[in-house]
mmCIF file with all atom_site columns, C-alpha atoms in Angstrom:
data_model
loop_
_atom_site.group_PDB
_atom_site.id
_atom_site.type_symbol
_atom_site.label_atom_id
_atom_site.label_alt_id
_atom_site.label_comp_id
_atom_site.label_asym_id
_atom_site.label_entity_id
_atom_site.label_seq_id
_atom_site.pdbx_PDB_ins_code
_atom_site.Cartn_x
_atom_site.Cartn_y
_atom_site.Cartn_z
_atom_site.occupancy
_atom_site.B_iso_or_equiv
_atom_site.pdbx_formal_charge
_atom_site.auth_seq_id
_atom_site.auth_comp_id
_atom_site.auth_asym_id
_atom_site.auth_atom_id
_atom_site.pdbx_PDB_model_num
ATOM 1   C CA . MET A 1 1   ? 243.382 257.083 36.699 1.00 49.00 ? 303 MET A CA 1
ATOM 2   C CA . ARG A 1 2   ? 241.714 256.988 40.096 1.00 53.00 ? 304 ARG A CA 1
ATOM 3   C CA . ASN A 1 3   ? 240.090 260.378 39.479 1.00 60.00 ? 305 ASN A CA 1
ATOM 4   C CA . PHE A 1 4   ? 238.659 259.112 36.184 1.00 54.00 ? 306 PHE A CA 1
ATOM 5   C CA . LYS A 1 5   ? 237.100 256.058 37.926 1.00 57.00 ? 307 LYS A CA 1
ATOM 6   C CA . THR A 1 6   ? 235.715 258.280 40.672 1.00 56.00 ? 308 THR A CA 1
ATOM 7   C CA . LEU A 1 7   ? 234.293 260.597 38.038 1.00 51.00 ? 309 LEU A CA 1
ATOM 8   C CA . LEU A 1 8   ? 232.641 257.660 36.210 1.00 52.00 ? 310 LEU A CA 1
ATOM 9   C CA . ALA A 1 9   ? 231.153 256.297 39.446 1.00 55.00 ? 311 ALA A CA 1
ATOM 10  C CA . GLY A 1 10  ? 229.836 259.750 40.370 1.00 58.00 ? 312 GLY A CA 1
ATOM 11  C CA . ALA A 1 11  ? 228.306 260.173 36.912 1.00 55.00 ? 313 ALA A CA 1
ATOM 12  C CA . ALA A 1 12  ? 226.623 256.770 37.194 1.00 56.00 ? 314 ALA A CA 1
ATOM 13  C CA . VAL A 1 13  ? 225.169 257.631 40.597 1.00 53.00 ? 315 VAL A CA 1
ATOM 14  C CA . ALA A 1 14  ? 223.996 261.027 39.334 1.00 53.00 ? 316 ALA A CA 1
ATOM 15  C CA . GLY A 1 15  ? 222.433 259.422 36.260 1.00 55.00 ? 317 GLY A CA 1
ATOM 16  C CA . LEU A 1 16  ? 220.567 256.922 38.395 1.00 46.00 ? 318 LEU A CA 1
ATOM 17  C CA . ALA A 1 17  ? 219.367 259.702 40.687 1.00 48.00 ? 319 ALA A CA 1
ATOM 18  C CA . LEU A 1 18  ? 218.022 261.658 37.709 1.00 47.00 ? 320 LEU A CA 1
ATOM 19  C CA . THR A 1 19  ? 216.116 258.630 36.402 1.00 48.00 ? 321 THR A CA 1
ATOM 20  C CA . GLY A 1 20  ? 214.585 257.849 39.793 1.00 49.00 ? 322 GLY A CA 1
ATOM 21  C CA . ILE A 1 21  ? 216.411 254.531 40.169 1.00 49.00 ? 323 ILE A CA 1
ATOM 22  C CA . ALA A 1 22  ? 218.077 253.986 43.513 1.00 49.00 ? 324 ALA A CA 1
ATOM 23  C CA . ALA A 1 23  ? 221.844 253.575 43.322 1.00 47.00 ? 325 ALA A CA 1
ATOM 24  C CA . PRO A 1 24  ? 223.320 250.376 44.745 1.00 49.00 ? 326 PRO A CA 1
ATOM 25  C CA . ALA A 1 25  ? 224.675 250.791 48.276 1.00 49.00 ? 327 ALA A CA 1
ATOM 26  C CA . ALA A 1 26  ? 228.215 249.763 47.213 1.00 48.00 ? 328 ALA A CA 1
ATOM 27  C CA . VAL A 1 27  ? 228.400 252.557 44.632 1.00 50.00 ? 329 VAL A CA 1
ATOM 28  C CA . ALA A 1 28  ? 226.641 255.220 46.658 1.00 51.00 ? 330 ALA A CA 1
ATOM 29  C CA . GLY A 1 29  ? 228.357 254.325 49.907 1.00 53.00 ? 331 GLY A CA 1
ATOM 30  C CA . THR A 1 30  ? 225.052 254.452 51.831 1.00 51.00 ? 332 THR A CA 1
ATOM 31  C CA . THR A 1 31  ? 222.327 252.070 52.864 1.00 55.00 ? 333 THR A CA 1
ATOM 32  C CA . SER A 1 32  ? 219.473 251.339 50.485 1.00 57.00 ? 334 SER A CA 1
ATOM 33  C CA . ALA A 1 33  ? 216.451 253.643 50.442 1.00 58.00 ? 335 ALA A CA 1
ATOM 34  C CA . PRO A 1 34  ? 213.203 252.488 52.058 1.00 64.00 ? 336 PRO A CA 1
ATOM 35  C CA . ALA A 1 35  ? 210.591 250.967 49.782 1.00 59.00 ? 337 ALA A CA 1
ATOM 36  C CA . PRO A 1 36  ? 207.936 253.389 48.494 1.00 56.00 ? 338 PRO A CA 1
ATOM 37  C CA . ALA A 1 37  ? 204.684 253.444 50.428 1.00 59.00 ? 339 ALA A CA 1
ATOM 38  C CA . VAL A 1 38  ? 201.814 251.397 49.039 1.00 54.00 ? 340 VAL A CA 1
ATOM 39  C CA . SER A 1 39  ? 198.742 253.454 48.176 1.00 49.00 ? 341 SER A CA 1
ATOM 40  C CA . THR A 1 40  ? 195.696 252.617 50.261 1.00 51.00 ? 342 THR A CA 1
ATOM 41  C CA . GLU A 1 41  ? 193.367 254.824 48.218 1.00 56.00 ? 343 GLU A CA 1
ATOM 42  C CA . THR A 1 42  ? 190.396 253.163 46.569 1.00 58.00 ? 344 THR A CA 1
ATOM 43  C CA . PRO A 1 43  ? 190.853 253.072 42.814 1.00 70.00 ? 345 PRO A CA 1
ATOM 44  C CA . ALA A 1 44  ? 188.531 255.312 40.848 1.00 88.00 ? 346 ALA A CA 1
ATOM 45  C CA . SER A 1 45  ? 185.552 253.552 39.366 1.00 93.00 ? 347 SER A CA 1
ATOM 46  C CA . PRO A 1 46  ? 184.991 253.532 35.610 1.00 95.00 ? 348 PRO A CA 1
ATOM 47  C CA . ILE A 1 47  ? 181.275 253.937 36.375 1.00 96.00 ? 349 ILE A CA 1
ATOM 48  C CA . THR A 1 48  ? 179.765 257.439 36.387 1.00 97.00 ? 350 THR A CA 1
ATOM 49  C CA . ALA A 1 49  ? 176.218 258.770 36.586 1.00 97.00 ? 351 ALA A CA 1
ATOM 50  C CA . ASP A 1 50  ? 174.637 261.997 35.377 1.00 97.00 ? 352 ASP A CA 1
ATOM 51  C CA . ARG A 1 51  ? 173.747 262.773 39.023 1.00 97.00 ? 353 ARG A CA 1
ATOM 52  C CA . TYR A 1 52  ? 174.230 261.113 42.379 1.00 97.00 ? 354 TYR A CA 1
ATOM 53  C CA . THR A 1 53  ? 171.125 262.242 44.245 1.00 98.00 ? 355 THR A CA 1
ATOM 54  C CA . VAL A 1 54  ? 167.815 260.978 42.862 1.00 98.00 ? 356 VAL A CA 1
ATOM 55  C CA . ARG A 1 55  ? 164.182 260.367 43.790 1.00 98.00 ? 357 ARG A CA 1
ATOM 56  C CA . PRO A 1 56  ? 162.008 257.310 43.130 1.00 98.00 ? 358 PRO A CA 1
ATOM 57  C CA . GLY A 1 57  ? 160.641 257.332 39.593 1.00 98.00 ? 359 GLY A CA 1
ATOM 58  C CA . GLU A 1 58  ? 163.495 259.399 38.140 1.00 98.00 ? 360 GLU A CA 1
ATOM 59  C CA . ARG A 1 59  ? 165.684 258.111 35.317 1.00 98.00 ? 361 ARG A CA 1
ATOM 60  C CA . LEU A 1 60  ? 169.420 257.908 35.780 1.00 98.00 ? 362 LEU A CA 1
ATOM 61  C CA . ASP A 1 61  ? 171.931 257.986 32.913 1.00 98.00 ? 363 ASP A CA 1
ATOM 62  C CA . ILE A 1 62  ? 174.971 255.784 33.588 1.00 98.00 ? 364 ILE A CA 1
ATOM 63  C CA . THR A 1 63  ? 178.247 255.639 31.649 1.00 97.00 ? 365 THR A CA 1
ATOM 64  C CA . VAL A 1 64  ? 180.887 252.928 31.962 1.00 96.00 ? 366 VAL A CA 1
ATOM 65  C CA . ASP A 1 65  ? 184.390 253.450 30.564 1.00 96.00 ? 367 ASP A CA 1
ATOM 66  C CA . HIS A 1 66  ? 185.150 249.853 29.603 1.00 94.00 ? 368 HIS A CA 1
ATOM 67  C CA . GLY A 1 67  ? 188.002 250.276 27.119 1.00 93.00 ? 369 GLY A CA 1
ATOM 68  C CA . ARG A 1 68  ? 188.438 247.067 25.142 1.00 93.00 ? 370 ARG A CA 1
ATOM 69  C CA . GLU A 1 69  ? 186.464 244.925 27.572 1.00 94.00 ? 371 GLU A CA 1
ATOM 70  C CA . MET A 1 70  ? 182.776 244.058 27.312 1.00 94.00 ? 372 MET A CA 1
ATOM 71  C CA . VAL A 1 71  ? 180.096 245.241 29.751 1.00 95.00 ? 373 VAL A CA 1
ATOM 72  C CA . SER A 1 72  ? 177.845 242.356 30.816 1.00 94.00 ? 374 SER A CA 1
ATOM 73  C CA . TRP A 1 73  ? 175.486 244.218 33.134 1.00 95.00 ? 375 TRP A CA 1
ATOM 74  C CA . ILE A 1 74  ? 174.905 247.279 35.330 1.00 96.00 ? 376 ILE A CA 1
ATOM 75  C CA . SER A 1 75  ? 172.709 246.807 38.397 1.00 97.00 ? 377 SER A CA 1
ATOM 76  C CA . SER A 1 76  ? 171.614 248.278 41.707 1.00 97.00 ? 378 SER A CA 1
ATOM 77  C CA . ALA A 1 77  ? 169.129 247.562 44.470 1.00 98.00 ? 379 ALA A CA 1
ATOM 78  C CA . ALA A 1 78  ? 167.783 251.073 43.746 1.00 98.00 ? 380 ALA A CA 1
ATOM 79  C CA . PHE A 1 79  ? 166.767 250.207 40.154 1.00 98.00 ? 381 PHE A CA 1
ATOM 80  C CA . VAL A 1 80  ? 163.368 248.956 38.988 1.00 98.00 ? 382 VAL A CA 1
ATOM 81  C CA . ARG A 1 81  ? 163.430 245.169 38.577 1.00 97.00 ? 383 ARG A CA 1
ATOM 82  C CA . ASN A 1 82  ? 162.598 244.920 34.873 1.00 91.00 ? 384 ASN A CA 1
ATOM 83  C CA . GLU A 1 83  ? 164.309 241.592 34.166 1.00 92.00 ? 385 GLU A CA 1
ATOM 84  C CA . PRO A 1 84  ? 166.054 238.832 36.118 1.00 93.00 ? 386 PRO A CA 1
ATOM 85  C CA . HIS A 1 85  ? 169.601 239.612 37.199 1.00 94.00 ? 387 HIS A CA 1
ATOM 86  C CA . PRO A 1 86  ? 172.147 237.364 35.409 1.00 92.00 ? 388 PRO A CA 1
ATOM 87  C CA . MET A 1 87  ? 173.888 236.611 38.721 1.00 92.00 ? 389 MET A CA 1
ATOM 88  C CA . GLY A 1 88  ? 170.625 235.961 40.583 1.00 93.00 ? 390 GLY A CA 1
ATOM 89  C CA . LEU A 1 89  ? 170.860 239.115 42.717 1.00 93.00 ? 391 LEU A CA 1
ATOM 90  C CA . ASP A 1 90  ? 167.738 240.915 43.901 1.00 95.00 ? 392 ASP A CA 1
ATOM 91  C CA . GLU A 1 91  ? 168.635 244.044 41.932 1.00 97.00 ? 393 GLU A CA 1
ATOM 92  C CA . GLY A 1 92  ? 167.280 245.940 38.975 1.00 97.00 ? 394 GLY A CA 1
ATOM 93  C CA . MET A 1 93  ? 169.168 246.207 35.715 1.00 97.00 ? 395 MET A CA 1
ATOM 94  C CA . ALA A 1 94  ? 170.069 249.301 33.710 1.00 97.00 ? 396 ALA A CA 1
ATOM 95  C CA . VAL A 1 95  ? 168.959 249.231 30.066 1.00 96.00 ? 397 VAL A CA 1
ATOM 96  C CA . PRO A 1 96  ? 171.769 249.840 27.541 1.00 96.00 ? 398 PRO A CA 1
ATOM 97  C CA . TYR A 1 97  ? 171.208 252.311 24.725 1.00 96.00 ? 399 TYR A CA 1
ATOM 98  C CA . ASN A 1 98  ? 174.691 253.003 23.280 1.00 96.00 ? 400 ASN A CA 1
ATOM 99  C CA . ASP A 1 99  ? 178.143 251.410 23.273 1.00 96.00 ? 401 ASP A CA 1
ATOM 100 C CA . THR A 1 100 ? 180.675 253.452 21.321 1.00 94.00 ? 402 THR A CA 1
ATOM 101 C CA . LEU A 1 101 ? 184.455 253.869 21.460 1.00 94.00 ? 403 LEU A CA 1
ATOM 102 C CA . GLY A 1 102 ? 184.855 252.147 24.823 1.00 95.00 ? 404 GLY A CA 1
ATOM 103 C CA . TYR A 1 103 ? 181.955 253.912 26.564 1.00 97.00 ? 405 TYR A CA 1
ATOM 104 C CA . PHE A 1 104 ? 178.817 251.993 27.468 1.00 97.00 ? 406 PHE A CA 1
ATOM 105 C CA . HIS A 1 105 ? 175.692 254.084 28.134 1.00 98.00 ? 407 HIS A CA 1
ATOM 106 C CA . ALA A 1 106 ? 172.585 252.849 29.937 1.00 98.00 ? 408 ALA A CA 1
ATOM 107 C CA . LYS A 1 107 ? 169.473 254.255 31.597 1.00 98.00 ? 409 LYS A CA 1
ATOM 108 C CA . ALA A 1 108 ? 167.842 253.046 34.777 1.00 98.00 ? 410 ALA A CA 1
ATOM 109 C CA . THR A 1 109 ? 164.654 254.025 36.557 1.00 98.00 ? 411 THR A CA 1
ATOM 110 C CA . ILE A 1 110 ? 164.842 254.444 40.317 1.00 98.00 ? 412 ILE A CA 1
ATOM 111 C CA . ALA A 1 111 ? 162.431 252.079 42.064 1.00 98.00 ? 413 ALA A CA 1
ATOM 112 C CA . ASP A 1 112 ? 160.149 252.980 44.961 1.00 98.00 ? 414 ASP A CA 1
ATOM 113 C CA . VAL A 1 113 ? 162.847 252.235 47.535 1.00 98.00 ? 415 VAL A CA 1
ATOM 114 C CA . PRO A 1 114 ? 163.422 253.713 51.000 1.00 98.00 ? 416 PRO A CA 1
ATOM 115 C CA . PRO A 1 115 ? 165.670 256.776 51.150 1.00 98.00 ? 417 PRO A CA 1
ATOM 116 C CA . GLY A 1 116 ? 169.326 255.920 51.566 1.00 98.00 ? 418 GLY A CA 1
ATOM 117 C CA . ARG A 1 117 ? 172.592 255.155 49.869 1.00 98.00 ? 419 ARG A CA 1
ATOM 118 C CA . TYR A 1 118 ? 172.676 252.510 47.125 1.00 98.00 ? 420 TYR A CA 1
ATOM 119 C CA . GLU A 1 119 ? 175.579 251.051 45.140 1.00 97.00 ? 421 GLU A CA 1
ATOM 120 C CA . ILE A 1 120 ? 175.678 250.737 41.362 1.00 97.00 ? 422 ILE A CA 1
ATOM 121 C CA . ARG A 1 121 ? 177.781 247.831 40.116 1.00 95.00 ? 423 ARG A CA 1
ATOM 122 C CA . ALA A 1 122 ? 178.851 246.789 36.623 1.00 95.00 ? 424 ALA A CA 1
ATOM 123 C CA . ARG A 1 123 ? 180.398 243.631 35.250 1.00 94.00 ? 425 ARG A CA 1
ATOM 124 C CA . ILE A 1 124 ? 183.237 244.557 32.883 1.00 94.00 ? 426 ILE A CA 1
ATOM 125 C CA . GLY A 1 125 ? 185.126 241.752 31.185 1.00 92.00 ? 427 GLY A CA 1
ATOM 126 C CA . GLY A 1 126 ? 185.817 239.126 33.819 1.00 89.00 ? 428 GLY A CA 1
ATOM 127 C CA . GLY A 1 127 ? 185.673 241.375 36.865 1.00 90.00 ? 429 GLY A CA 1
ATOM 128 C CA . THR A 1 128 ? 183.568 243.790 38.833 1.00 86.00 ? 430 THR A CA 1
ATOM 129 C CA . PRO A 1 129 ? 185.143 247.239 39.359 1.00 86.00 ? 431 PRO A CA 1
ATOM 130 C CA . GLN A 1 130 ? 184.756 249.521 42.330 1.00 92.00 ? 432 GLN A CA 1
ATOM 131 C CA . PRO A 1 131 ? 181.040 250.423 42.611 1.00 96.00 ? 433 PRO A CA 1
ATOM 132 C CA . ILE A 1 132 ? 179.721 253.955 42.830 1.00 97.00 ? 434 ILE A CA 1
ATOM 133 C CA . ALA A 1 133 ? 177.030 255.136 45.230 1.00 97.00 ? 435 ALA A CA 1
ATOM 134 C CA . ILE A 1 134 ? 173.886 257.156 44.698 1.00 98.00 ? 436 ILE A CA 1
ATOM 135 C CA . THR A 1 135 ? 171.607 258.666 47.307 1.00 97.00 ? 437 THR A CA 1
ATOM 136 C CA . VAL A 1 136 ? 167.853 258.218 47.026 1.00 98.00 ? 438 VAL A CA 1
ATOM 137 C CA . ARG A 1 137 ? 165.902 260.986 48.764 1.00 97.00 ? 439 ARG A CA 1
#
């Protein structure tokens, strides 16, 4: 009978190992495994642009993968200020032209700004995702 119990315990440990679940220390006869490392990578942004290097006066096509959420605005300090920003920021707004199947499309004109790196931000649902950066030459 002892061999049968040992066999069952071994099968349970092997089954847990195959599913990726750590076996309890009492069954495995070892100490518990260390906790998995927490990722420090920045999450990918749902915002993309047709190009990331632009010049003043050029138009930029921006796409936001918003899923079931709503896009409130897309803005950047590099965009032409064509209307007041809903949050009161000194940034230009992208103009939407299509919102289909969870993808929001907008165009923005690059203002006459100094060369450098500028962030593009979007408000999706109740939060603001990781911004993307463009370079103005």
